[in-house]
Coordinates of C-alpha atoms in Angstrom, one line a residue:
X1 CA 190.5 128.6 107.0
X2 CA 188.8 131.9 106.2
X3 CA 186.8 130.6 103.8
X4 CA 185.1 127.8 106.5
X5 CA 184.9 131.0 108.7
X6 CA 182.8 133.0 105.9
X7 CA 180.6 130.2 105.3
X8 CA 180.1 129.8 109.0
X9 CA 179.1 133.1 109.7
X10 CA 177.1 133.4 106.9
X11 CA 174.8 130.2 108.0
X12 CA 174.8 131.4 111.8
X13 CA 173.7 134.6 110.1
X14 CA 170.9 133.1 108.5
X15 CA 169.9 131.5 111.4
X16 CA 169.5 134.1 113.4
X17 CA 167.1 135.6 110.6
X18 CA 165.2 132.9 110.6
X19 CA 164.4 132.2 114.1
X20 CA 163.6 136.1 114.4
X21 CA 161.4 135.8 111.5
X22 CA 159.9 132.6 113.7
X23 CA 159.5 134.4 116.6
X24 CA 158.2 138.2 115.1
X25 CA 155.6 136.6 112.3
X26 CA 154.3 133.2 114.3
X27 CA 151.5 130.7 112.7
X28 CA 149.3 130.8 115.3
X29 CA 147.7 127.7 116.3
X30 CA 145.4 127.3 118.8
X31 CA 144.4 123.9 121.0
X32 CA 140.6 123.2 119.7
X33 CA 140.2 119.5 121.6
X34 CA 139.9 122.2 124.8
X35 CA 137.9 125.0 123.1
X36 CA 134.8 125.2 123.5
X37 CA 132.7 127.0 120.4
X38 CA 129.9 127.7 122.0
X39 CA 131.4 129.8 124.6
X40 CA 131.0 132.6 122.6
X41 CA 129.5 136.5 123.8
X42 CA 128.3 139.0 121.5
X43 CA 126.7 142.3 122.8
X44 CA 122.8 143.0 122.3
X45 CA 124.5 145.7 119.5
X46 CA 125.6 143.4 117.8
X47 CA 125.3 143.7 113.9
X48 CA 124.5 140.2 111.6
X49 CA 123.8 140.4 107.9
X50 CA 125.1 138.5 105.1
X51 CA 126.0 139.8 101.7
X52 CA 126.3 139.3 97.7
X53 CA 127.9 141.3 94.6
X54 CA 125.4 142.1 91.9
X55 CA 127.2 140.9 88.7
X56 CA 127.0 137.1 91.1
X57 CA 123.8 137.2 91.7
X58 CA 121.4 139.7 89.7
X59 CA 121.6 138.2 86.2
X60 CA 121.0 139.9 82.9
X61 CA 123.9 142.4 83.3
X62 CA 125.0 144.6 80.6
X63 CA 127.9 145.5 79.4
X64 CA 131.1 144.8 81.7
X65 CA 134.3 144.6 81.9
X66 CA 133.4 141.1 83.5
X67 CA 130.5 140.5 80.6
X68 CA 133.5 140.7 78.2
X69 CA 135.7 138.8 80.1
X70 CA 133.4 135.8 80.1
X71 CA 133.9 135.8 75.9
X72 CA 137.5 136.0 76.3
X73 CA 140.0 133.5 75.8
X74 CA 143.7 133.4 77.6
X75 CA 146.9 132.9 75.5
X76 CA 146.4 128.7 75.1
X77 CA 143.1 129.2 73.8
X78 CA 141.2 128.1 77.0
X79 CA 138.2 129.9 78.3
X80 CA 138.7 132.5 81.2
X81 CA 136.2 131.3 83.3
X82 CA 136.4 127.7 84.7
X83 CA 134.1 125.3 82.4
X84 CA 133.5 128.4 79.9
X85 CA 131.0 129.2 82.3
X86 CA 128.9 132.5 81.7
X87 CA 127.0 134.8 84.4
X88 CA 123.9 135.1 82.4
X89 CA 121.1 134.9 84.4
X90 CA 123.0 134.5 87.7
X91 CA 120.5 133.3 90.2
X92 CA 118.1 136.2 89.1
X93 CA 118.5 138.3 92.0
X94 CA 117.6 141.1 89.9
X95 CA 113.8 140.2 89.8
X96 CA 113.6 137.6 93.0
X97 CA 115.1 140.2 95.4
X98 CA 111.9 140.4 97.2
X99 CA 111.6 136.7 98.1
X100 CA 115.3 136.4 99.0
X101 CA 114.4 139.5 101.4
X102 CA 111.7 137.7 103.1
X103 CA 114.0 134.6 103.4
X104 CA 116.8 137.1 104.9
X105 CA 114.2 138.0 107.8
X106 CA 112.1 135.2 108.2
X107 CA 114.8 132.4 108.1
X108 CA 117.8 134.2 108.8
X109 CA 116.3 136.7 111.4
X110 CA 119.4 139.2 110.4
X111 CA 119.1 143.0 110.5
X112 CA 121.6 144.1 108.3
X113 CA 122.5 143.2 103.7
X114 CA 125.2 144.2 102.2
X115 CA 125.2 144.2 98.2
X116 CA 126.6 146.5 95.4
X117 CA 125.2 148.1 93.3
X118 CA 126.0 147.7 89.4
X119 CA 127.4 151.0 87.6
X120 CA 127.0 149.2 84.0
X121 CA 123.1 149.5 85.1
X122 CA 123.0 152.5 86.4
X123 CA 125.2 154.2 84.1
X124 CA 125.5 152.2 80.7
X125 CA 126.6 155.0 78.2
X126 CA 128.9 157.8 79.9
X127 CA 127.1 160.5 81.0
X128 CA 123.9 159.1 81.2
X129 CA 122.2 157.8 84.2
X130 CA 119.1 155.1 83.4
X131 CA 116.2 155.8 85.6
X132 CA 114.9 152.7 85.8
X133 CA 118.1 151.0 87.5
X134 CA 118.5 153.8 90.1
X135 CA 114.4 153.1 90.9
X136 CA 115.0 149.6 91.2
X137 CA 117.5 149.9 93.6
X138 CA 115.3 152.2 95.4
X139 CA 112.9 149.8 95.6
X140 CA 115.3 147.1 96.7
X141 CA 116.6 149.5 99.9
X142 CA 112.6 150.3 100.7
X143 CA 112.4 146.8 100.7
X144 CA 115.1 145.9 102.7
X145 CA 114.0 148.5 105.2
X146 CA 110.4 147.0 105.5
X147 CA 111.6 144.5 106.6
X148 CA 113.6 145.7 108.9
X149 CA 117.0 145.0 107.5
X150 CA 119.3 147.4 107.1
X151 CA 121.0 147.8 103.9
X152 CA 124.7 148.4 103.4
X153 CA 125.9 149.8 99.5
X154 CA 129.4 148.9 97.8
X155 CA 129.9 151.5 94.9
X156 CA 132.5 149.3 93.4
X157 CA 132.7 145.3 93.6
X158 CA 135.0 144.4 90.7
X159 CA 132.7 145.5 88.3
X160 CA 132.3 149.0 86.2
X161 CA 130.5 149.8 82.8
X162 CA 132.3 148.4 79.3
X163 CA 132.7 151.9 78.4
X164 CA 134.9 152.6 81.6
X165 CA 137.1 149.4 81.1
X166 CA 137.9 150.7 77.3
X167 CA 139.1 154.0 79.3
X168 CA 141.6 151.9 80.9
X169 CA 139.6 151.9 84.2
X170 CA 141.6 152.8 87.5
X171 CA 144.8 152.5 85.8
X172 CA 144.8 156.3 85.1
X173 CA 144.2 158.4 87.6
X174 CA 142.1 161.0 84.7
X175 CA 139.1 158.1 84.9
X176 CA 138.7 158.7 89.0
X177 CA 136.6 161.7 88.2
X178 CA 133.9 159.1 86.2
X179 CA 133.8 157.4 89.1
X180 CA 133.1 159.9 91.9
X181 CA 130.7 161.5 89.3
X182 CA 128.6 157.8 89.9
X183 CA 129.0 157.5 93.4
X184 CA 127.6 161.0 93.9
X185 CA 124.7 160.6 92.3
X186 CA 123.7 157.2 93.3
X187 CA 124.6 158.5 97.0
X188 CA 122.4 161.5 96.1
X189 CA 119.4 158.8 95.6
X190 CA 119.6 156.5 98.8
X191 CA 121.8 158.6 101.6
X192 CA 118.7 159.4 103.6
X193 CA 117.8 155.4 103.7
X194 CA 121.7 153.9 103.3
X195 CA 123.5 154.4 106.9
X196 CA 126.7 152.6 105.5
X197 CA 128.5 152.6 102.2
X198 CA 131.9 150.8 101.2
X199 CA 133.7 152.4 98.3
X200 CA 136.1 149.5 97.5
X201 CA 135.8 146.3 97.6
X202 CA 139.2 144.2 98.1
X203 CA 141.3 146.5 96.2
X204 CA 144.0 144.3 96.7
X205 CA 142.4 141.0 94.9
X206 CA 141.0 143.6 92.5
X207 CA 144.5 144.9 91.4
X208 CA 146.6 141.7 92.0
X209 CA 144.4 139.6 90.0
X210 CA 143.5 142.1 87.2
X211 CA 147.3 143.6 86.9
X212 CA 149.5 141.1 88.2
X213 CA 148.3 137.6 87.5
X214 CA 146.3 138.4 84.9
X215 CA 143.4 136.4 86.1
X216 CA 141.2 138.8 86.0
X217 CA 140.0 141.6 83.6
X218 CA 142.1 143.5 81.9
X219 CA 144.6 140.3 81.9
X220 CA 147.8 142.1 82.7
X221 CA 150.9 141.1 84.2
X222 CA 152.8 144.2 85.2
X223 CA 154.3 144.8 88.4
X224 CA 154.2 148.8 87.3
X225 CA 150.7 148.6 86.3
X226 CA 149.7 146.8 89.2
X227 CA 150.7 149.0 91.7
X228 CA 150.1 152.2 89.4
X229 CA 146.1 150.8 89.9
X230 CA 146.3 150.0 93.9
X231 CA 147.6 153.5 94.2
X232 CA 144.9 154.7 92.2
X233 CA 142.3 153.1 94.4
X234 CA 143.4 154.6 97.5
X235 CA 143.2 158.1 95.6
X236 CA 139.4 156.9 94.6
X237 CA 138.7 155.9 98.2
X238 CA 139.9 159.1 99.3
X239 CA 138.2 161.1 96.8
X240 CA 134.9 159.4 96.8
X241 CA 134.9 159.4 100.9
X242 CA 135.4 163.1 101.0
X243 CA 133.5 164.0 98.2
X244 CA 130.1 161.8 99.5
X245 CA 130.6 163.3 103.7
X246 CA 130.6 167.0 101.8
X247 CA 126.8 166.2 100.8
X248 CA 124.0 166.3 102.1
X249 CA 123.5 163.3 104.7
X250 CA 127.6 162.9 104.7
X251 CA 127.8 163.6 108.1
X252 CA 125.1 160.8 109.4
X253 CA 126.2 157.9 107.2
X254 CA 129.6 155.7 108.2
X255 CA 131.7 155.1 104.8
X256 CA 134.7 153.0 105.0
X257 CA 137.1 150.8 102.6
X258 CA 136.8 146.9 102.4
X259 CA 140.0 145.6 103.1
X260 CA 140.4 141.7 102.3
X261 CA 143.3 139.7 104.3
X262 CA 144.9 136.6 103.6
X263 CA 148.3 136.1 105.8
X264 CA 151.3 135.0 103.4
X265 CA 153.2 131.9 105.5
X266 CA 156.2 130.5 104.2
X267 CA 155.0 126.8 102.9
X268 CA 158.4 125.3 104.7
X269 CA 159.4 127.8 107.4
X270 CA 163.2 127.2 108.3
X271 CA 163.3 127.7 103.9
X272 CA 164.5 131.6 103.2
X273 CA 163.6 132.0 99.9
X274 CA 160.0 131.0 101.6
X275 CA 160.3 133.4 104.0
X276 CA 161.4 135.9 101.8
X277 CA 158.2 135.4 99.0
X278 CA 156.0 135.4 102.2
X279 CA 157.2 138.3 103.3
X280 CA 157.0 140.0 99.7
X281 CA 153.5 139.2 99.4
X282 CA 152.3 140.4 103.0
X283 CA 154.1 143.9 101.5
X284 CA 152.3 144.3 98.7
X285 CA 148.7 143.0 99.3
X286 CA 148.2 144.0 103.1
X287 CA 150.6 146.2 104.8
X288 CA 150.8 148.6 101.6
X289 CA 146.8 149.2 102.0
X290 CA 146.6 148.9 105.9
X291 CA 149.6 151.5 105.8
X292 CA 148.1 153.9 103.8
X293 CA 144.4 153.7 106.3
X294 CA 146.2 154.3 109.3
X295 CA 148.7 156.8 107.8
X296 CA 147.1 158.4 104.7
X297 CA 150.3 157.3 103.0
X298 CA 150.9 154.5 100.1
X299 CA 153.8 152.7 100.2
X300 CA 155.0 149.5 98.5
X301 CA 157.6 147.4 97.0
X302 CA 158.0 144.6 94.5
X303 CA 160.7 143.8 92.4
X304 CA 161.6 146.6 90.0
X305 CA 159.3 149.1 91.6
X306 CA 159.1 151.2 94.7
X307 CA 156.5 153.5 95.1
X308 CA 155.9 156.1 98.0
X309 CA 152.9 158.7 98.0
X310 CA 151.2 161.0 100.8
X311 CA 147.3 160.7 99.6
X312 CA 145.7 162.1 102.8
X313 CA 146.9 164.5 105.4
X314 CA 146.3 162.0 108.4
X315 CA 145.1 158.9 108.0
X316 CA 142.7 157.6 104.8
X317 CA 139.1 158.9 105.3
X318 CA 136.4 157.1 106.6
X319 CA 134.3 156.2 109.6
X320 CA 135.3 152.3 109.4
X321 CA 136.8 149.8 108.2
X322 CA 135.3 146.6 106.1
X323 CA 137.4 143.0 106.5
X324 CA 136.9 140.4 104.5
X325 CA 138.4 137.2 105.6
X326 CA 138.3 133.6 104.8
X327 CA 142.3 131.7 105.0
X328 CA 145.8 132.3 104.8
X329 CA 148.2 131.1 102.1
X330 CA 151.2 129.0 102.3
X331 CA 153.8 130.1 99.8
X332 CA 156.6 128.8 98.3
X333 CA 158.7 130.6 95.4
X334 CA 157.5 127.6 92.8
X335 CA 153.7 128.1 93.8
X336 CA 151.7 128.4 90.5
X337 CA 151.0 132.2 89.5
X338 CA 148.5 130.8 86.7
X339 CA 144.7 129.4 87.1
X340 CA 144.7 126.5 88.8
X341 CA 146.3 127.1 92.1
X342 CA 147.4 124.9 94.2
X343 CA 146.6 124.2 97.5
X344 CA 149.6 124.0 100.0
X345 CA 148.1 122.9 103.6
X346 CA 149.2 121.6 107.2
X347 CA 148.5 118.2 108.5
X348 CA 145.4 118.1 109.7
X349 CA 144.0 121.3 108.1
X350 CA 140.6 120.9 106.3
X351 CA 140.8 121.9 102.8
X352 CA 137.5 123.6 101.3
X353 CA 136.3 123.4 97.8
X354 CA 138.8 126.3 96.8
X355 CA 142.4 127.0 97.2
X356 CA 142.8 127.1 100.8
X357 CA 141.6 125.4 104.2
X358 CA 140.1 126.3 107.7
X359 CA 141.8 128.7 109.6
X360 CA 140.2 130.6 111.8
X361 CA 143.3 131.6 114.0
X362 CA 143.9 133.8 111.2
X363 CA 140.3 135.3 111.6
X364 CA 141.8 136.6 115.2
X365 CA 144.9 137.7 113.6
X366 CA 143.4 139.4 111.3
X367 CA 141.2 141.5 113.6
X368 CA 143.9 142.2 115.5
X369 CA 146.0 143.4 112.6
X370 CA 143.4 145.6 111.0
X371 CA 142.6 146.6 114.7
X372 CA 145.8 149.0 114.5
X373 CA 143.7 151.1 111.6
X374 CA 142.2 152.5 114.6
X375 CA 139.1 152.3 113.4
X376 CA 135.4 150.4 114.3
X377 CA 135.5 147.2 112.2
X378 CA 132.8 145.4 109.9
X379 CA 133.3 142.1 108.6
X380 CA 132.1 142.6 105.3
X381 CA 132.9 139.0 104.3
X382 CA 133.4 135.8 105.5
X383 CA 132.1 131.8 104.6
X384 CA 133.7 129.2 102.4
X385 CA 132.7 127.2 99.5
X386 CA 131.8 123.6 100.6
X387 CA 129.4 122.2 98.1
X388 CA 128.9 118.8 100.3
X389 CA 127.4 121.1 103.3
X390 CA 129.7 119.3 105.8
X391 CA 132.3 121.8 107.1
X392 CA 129.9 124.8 106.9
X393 CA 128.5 124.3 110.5
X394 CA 132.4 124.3 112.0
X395 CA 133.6 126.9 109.8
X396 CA 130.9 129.2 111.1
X397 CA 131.3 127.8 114.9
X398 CA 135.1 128.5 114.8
X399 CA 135.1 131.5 113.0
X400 CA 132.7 133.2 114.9
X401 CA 134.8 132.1 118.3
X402 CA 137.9 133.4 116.8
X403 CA 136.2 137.1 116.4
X404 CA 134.6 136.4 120.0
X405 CA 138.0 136.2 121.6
X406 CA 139.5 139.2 119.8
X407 CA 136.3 141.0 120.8
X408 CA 137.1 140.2 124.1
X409 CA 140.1 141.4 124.0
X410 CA 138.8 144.9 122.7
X411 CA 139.0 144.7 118.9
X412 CA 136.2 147.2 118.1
X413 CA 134.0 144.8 115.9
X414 CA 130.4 146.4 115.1
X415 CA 128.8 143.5 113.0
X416 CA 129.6 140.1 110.6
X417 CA 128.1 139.6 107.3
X418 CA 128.2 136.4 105.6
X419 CA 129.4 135.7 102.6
X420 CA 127.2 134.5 101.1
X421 CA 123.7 134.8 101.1
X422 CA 123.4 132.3 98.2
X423 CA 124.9 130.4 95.8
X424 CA 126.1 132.6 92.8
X425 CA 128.8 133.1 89.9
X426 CA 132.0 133.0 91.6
X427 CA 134.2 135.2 89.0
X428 CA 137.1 133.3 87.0
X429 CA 135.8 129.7 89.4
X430 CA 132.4 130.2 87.8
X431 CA 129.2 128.4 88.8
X432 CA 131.1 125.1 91.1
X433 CA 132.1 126.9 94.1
X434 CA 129.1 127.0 96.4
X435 CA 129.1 129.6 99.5
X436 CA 125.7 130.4 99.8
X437 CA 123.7 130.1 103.0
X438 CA 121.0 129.0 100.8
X439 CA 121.7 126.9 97.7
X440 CA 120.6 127.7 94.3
X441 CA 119.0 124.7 91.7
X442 CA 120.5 126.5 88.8
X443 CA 118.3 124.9 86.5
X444 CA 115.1 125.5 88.8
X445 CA 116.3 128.9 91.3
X446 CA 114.5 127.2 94.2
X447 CA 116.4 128.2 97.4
X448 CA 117.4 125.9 100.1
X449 CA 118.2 126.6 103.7
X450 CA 121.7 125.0 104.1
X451 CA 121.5 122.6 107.5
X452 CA 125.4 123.8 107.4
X453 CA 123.5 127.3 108.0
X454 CA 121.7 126.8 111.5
X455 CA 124.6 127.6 113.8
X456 CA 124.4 130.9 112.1
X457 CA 121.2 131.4 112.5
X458 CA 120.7 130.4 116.5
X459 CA 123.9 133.4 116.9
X460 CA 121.9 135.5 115.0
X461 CA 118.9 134.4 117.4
X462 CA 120.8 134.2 120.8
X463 CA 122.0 138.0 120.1
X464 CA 118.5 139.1 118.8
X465 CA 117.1 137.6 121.9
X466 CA 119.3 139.9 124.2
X467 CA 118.5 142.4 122.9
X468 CA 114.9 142.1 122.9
X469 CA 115.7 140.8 126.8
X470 CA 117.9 144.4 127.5
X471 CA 115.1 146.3 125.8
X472 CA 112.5 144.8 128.0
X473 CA 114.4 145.0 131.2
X474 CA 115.5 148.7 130.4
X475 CA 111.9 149.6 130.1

């Protein structure tokens, strides 16, 4: 009949979708009884640092619009941050940045930090910028540079002043001009010792949680909202990028964007409506923001709103581009979109002590996606939270071969920070997710060398000692 016909044709339609959906977006996999982790080549140019974010480590930080969301409550009456925890003194970064310098060179051995700097410090009334902040972050880059490190700033990590968060932050494009006026003048203070700023970081996480889950501050879930602030962001980027390269010292420093990617798989993958949230997601929260960097303009699409706008004439500003990476996520169309999420895994894949597992196959395909920028690439994060210490040492082997091979097949990648230096305040998870390369006694702030650290530290060594070996040939 024509009905069996209809019903025929639609199910050999869908199958046709979904075996090109299986085909175009594969979940790469890769054979690692036959890989071989060591065999891993990084140039003598080779860049390793590690990183934090000051509200998660300084301690003492005033007014926020995370300070305030710590106080807040959600609509059952529980606390926003796991446990009710608080930031409060973090792990006192603030006044021990000196020692955790000297452990950066002498047990670490790498060259190059990455940290923000806080703009409630620097600027805690509007208007007003406090001396004694932008000297201590002076003193932190002299610092860093005596010993020998290189120091990389992030004008905004998820943070801003109380006062700015009351404005309604980036959700209105008005407020950009507060924050260019910041990042000029702390650029003014440290461009002739800072070689590389990020503007952004995540801005995806940052507008996503904030706007459409609600898990972080403001708390809002609006898919307008939401994509009214990501569009505002890449307006900030480009403002701030050309604004900063116009001053003086803007034409010797690199200034880039920190993208953060996490593929969106479909949980089952012969399901549709899977394939169809995965394929939502990888819209809004990648391709939107890689689209805009390699074509200056900002598309996206979620239910109930399109939005389409030329921000740059070429593609975005900038002299790189940042990647944070640490998993991908397995979706379904019933996955929670409320604190706690769940964690949907494959058999065999190694779960860490947050929502997601090991995948460092996703580390290559990430470099290869944001490869198409065009672009030199710094990770800008990468590490996972594993407070037992005993998948550090194979996260960091595996990862770092995953980058290898897409290095050697001529992704553009100029240097790997860890994330994270130490143990710190890991925003709405609070104080039980460790990722620190040293761990933090919370009660005591005695640092320990992680033994999950060391293979880090010999590639850090291994490439340090090439160098040393090209320098001494060359002369």
């Amino acid at each position: 009949s024509w009905l069996a016909i209809a019903l025929l044709s639609a199910v050999a339609a869908c199958a046709v979708v979904l075996v090109t959906l299986h085909l175009r977006y594969p979940e790469l996999r890769w054979d690692w009884s036959s890989i071989d982790t060591d065999d891993v080549d990084f140039p003598a140019s080779f860049v390793w640092g590690t990183a934090t974010a000051a509200h998660q480590v300084e301690g003492g930080m005033p007014a926020n619009n995370w300070t305030w969301w710590e106080e807040q409550t959600d609509k059952r009456g529980r606390p926003r941050i796991h446990g009710g925890a608080r930031s409060g003194a973090a792990v006192e970064h603030f006044s021990r940045y000196g020692d955790d310098i000297r452990r950066m060179r002498d047990e670490l051995g790498v060259e190059s930090y990455r940290f923000s700097v806080a703009w409630s410090r620097i600027e805690p009334e509007e208007g007003r910028f406090d001396r004694a902040a932008l000297d201590h972050y002076s003193r932190v880059i002299d610092t860093l540079l005596e010993a020998g490190i290189t120091p990389m700033v992030t004008l905004h990590h998820f943070t801003h002043p109380l006062w700015f968060e009351q404005k309604g932050s980036f959700e209105y494009k008005q407020n950009l001009d507060h924050f260019v006026r910041f990042s000029r003048e702390v650029f003014s203070q440290y461009a002739d010792r800072v070689p590389r700023w990020c503007t952004h970081n995540e801005p995806g996480p940052f507008a996503v949680m904030g706007w459409g889950l609600g898990a972080f501050p403001p708390g809002v879930r609006s898919p307008s909202r939401f994509v009214r602030v990501l569009a505002n962001l890449m307006h900030s980027h480009d403002r701030v990028t050309r604004s900063l390269k116009a001053m003086p010292h803007g034409d010797s420093v690199e200034i880039g964007l920190v993208k953060n990617i996490f593929q969106f798989e479909p949980w089952r993958r012969w399901n549709p409506l899977h394939w169809g949230l995965a394929r939502v997601l990888e819209d809004v929260y990648n391709d939107s923001i890689l689209g805009y960097l390699r074509t200056g303009t900002f598309r996206v699409r979620v239910p109930g709103v399109r939005y389409s706008e030329k921000i740059s004439d070429g593609p975005a500003p900038g002299d790189f581009v940042g990647l944070n990476y640490y998993s991908h996520l397995l979706v379904t169309p019933f996955t929670s979109t409320e604190p706690p999420f769940e964690t949907f895994a494959r058999p065999g894949d190694i779960k860490v002590d947050m929502p997601y597992c090991i995948y460092p196959e996703g580390f290559y395909r990430a470099l290869k996606q944001i490869a198409q920028v065009g672009k030199p690439i710094y990770i800008t994060e990468n590490g996972l939270p594993d407070d037992r210490d005993d998948r550090r040492a194979h996260w960091i082997k595996t990862y770092t071969y995953a980058m290898s091979r897409a290095m050697a097949e001529g992704v553009d990648v100029r240097g790997y920070h860890y994330w994270s230096l130490l143990d710190n305040f890991e925003w709405a998870e609070g104080w039980d997710p460790r990722f620190g390369l040293f761990g933090v006694d919370y009660d005591t702030q005695e640092r320990t060398l992680r033994q999950g650290a060391q293979p880090f530290v010999e590639l850090v060594r291994k490439t340090r000692a090439k160098r040393d070996g090209t320098q001494e040939t060359s002369a």
